[in-house]
Short mmCIF file of C-alpha atoms in Angstrom, two decimals:
data_model
loop_
_atom_site.label_atom_id
_atom_site.label_comp_id
_atom_site.label_asym_id
_atom_site.label_seq_id
_atom_site.Cartn_x
_atom_site.Cartn_y
_atom_site.Cartn_z
CA MET A 1 12.65 -16.31 17.77
CA TYR A 2 11.86 -19.72 19.22
CA GLU A 3 13.31 -21.78 22.06
CA MET A 4 13.15 -25.45 22.98
CA HIS A 5 12.01 -26.49 26.47
CA VAL A 6 11.54 -29.93 28.02
CA GLY A 7 8.06 -30.57 29.40
CA GLU A 8 5.29 -33.11 29.76
CA ALA A 9 3.95 -34.56 26.50
CA VAL A 10 0.44 -33.53 25.41
CA THR A 11 -0.53 -37.19 25.85
CA GLY A 12 0.94 -37.22 29.37
CA SER A 13 3.27 -40.04 28.36
CA GLY A 14 6.61 -38.66 29.53
CA LEU A 15 8.86 -35.75 28.67
CA VAL A 16 9.38 -34.22 25.23
CA TRP A 17 11.00 -31.14 23.73
CA HIS A 18 8.43 -28.39 23.14
CA VAL A 19 8.82 -25.30 20.94
CA VAL A 20 8.15 -21.97 22.65
CA ALA A 21 8.00 -18.53 21.08
CA ARG A 22 10.24 -16.17 23.04
CA ASP A 23 8.39 -14.31 25.83
CA HIS A 24 5.35 -16.62 25.70
CA SER A 25 3.96 -18.63 28.61
CA ALA A 26 2.75 -21.60 26.55
CA THR A 27 4.24 -23.94 23.98
CA LEU A 28 3.17 -23.92 20.33
CA CYS A 29 0.93 -26.92 21.05
CA GLY A 30 -0.79 -25.00 23.87
CA GLN A 31 0.79 -26.71 26.86
CA PRO A 32 1.53 -24.34 29.77
CA LEU A 33 5.26 -23.70 30.06
CA ARG A 34 6.60 -25.46 33.14
CA PRO A 35 10.28 -25.81 33.92
CA GLY A 36 11.49 -29.32 33.09
CA GLY A 37 14.65 -28.99 35.11
CA ASN A 38 17.67 -30.90 33.87
CA ALA A 39 15.64 -33.77 32.45
CA GLU A 40 16.90 -35.36 29.26
CA THR A 41 14.90 -36.77 26.38
CA ASP A 42 15.33 -37.45 22.68
CA ARG A 43 11.60 -37.12 22.01
CA HIS A 44 9.98 -34.06 20.42
CA CYS A 45 6.39 -32.82 20.64
CA LEU A 46 4.90 -33.53 17.21
CA PRO A 47 2.14 -30.88 17.49
CA CYS A 48 4.79 -28.25 18.39
CA MET A 49 7.02 -29.32 15.53
CA ALA A 50 4.11 -29.19 13.04
CA ALA A 51 3.12 -25.70 14.26
CA PHE A 52 6.75 -24.56 13.99
CA GLN A 53 7.02 -25.93 10.44
CA GLU A 54 3.82 -24.12 9.42
CA SER A 55 5.13 -20.89 10.94
CA MET A 56 8.42 -21.17 9.04
CA GLN A 57 6.61 -21.91 5.78
CA ARG A 58 4.35 -18.86 6.26
CA ALA A 59 7.38 -16.69 6.98
CA ALA A 60 9.08 -17.94 3.79
CA THR A 61 6.06 -17.17 1.62
CA ASP A 62 5.54 -13.75 3.24
CA SER A 63 9.05 -12.56 2.41
#
């Protein structure tokens, strides 16, 4: 299972939504998981989204 958390972009250029595997301390792109509070953003971390897509594709071919 995966969760979405707001955090600093890999590039350091503001806040983005990161993908985090449940019970992990880092995002799929490798950023440490830090609470983003109640910050709002419409931006998503592209490296996290690419890693999530690859994971879902692997899961589909493994079943």
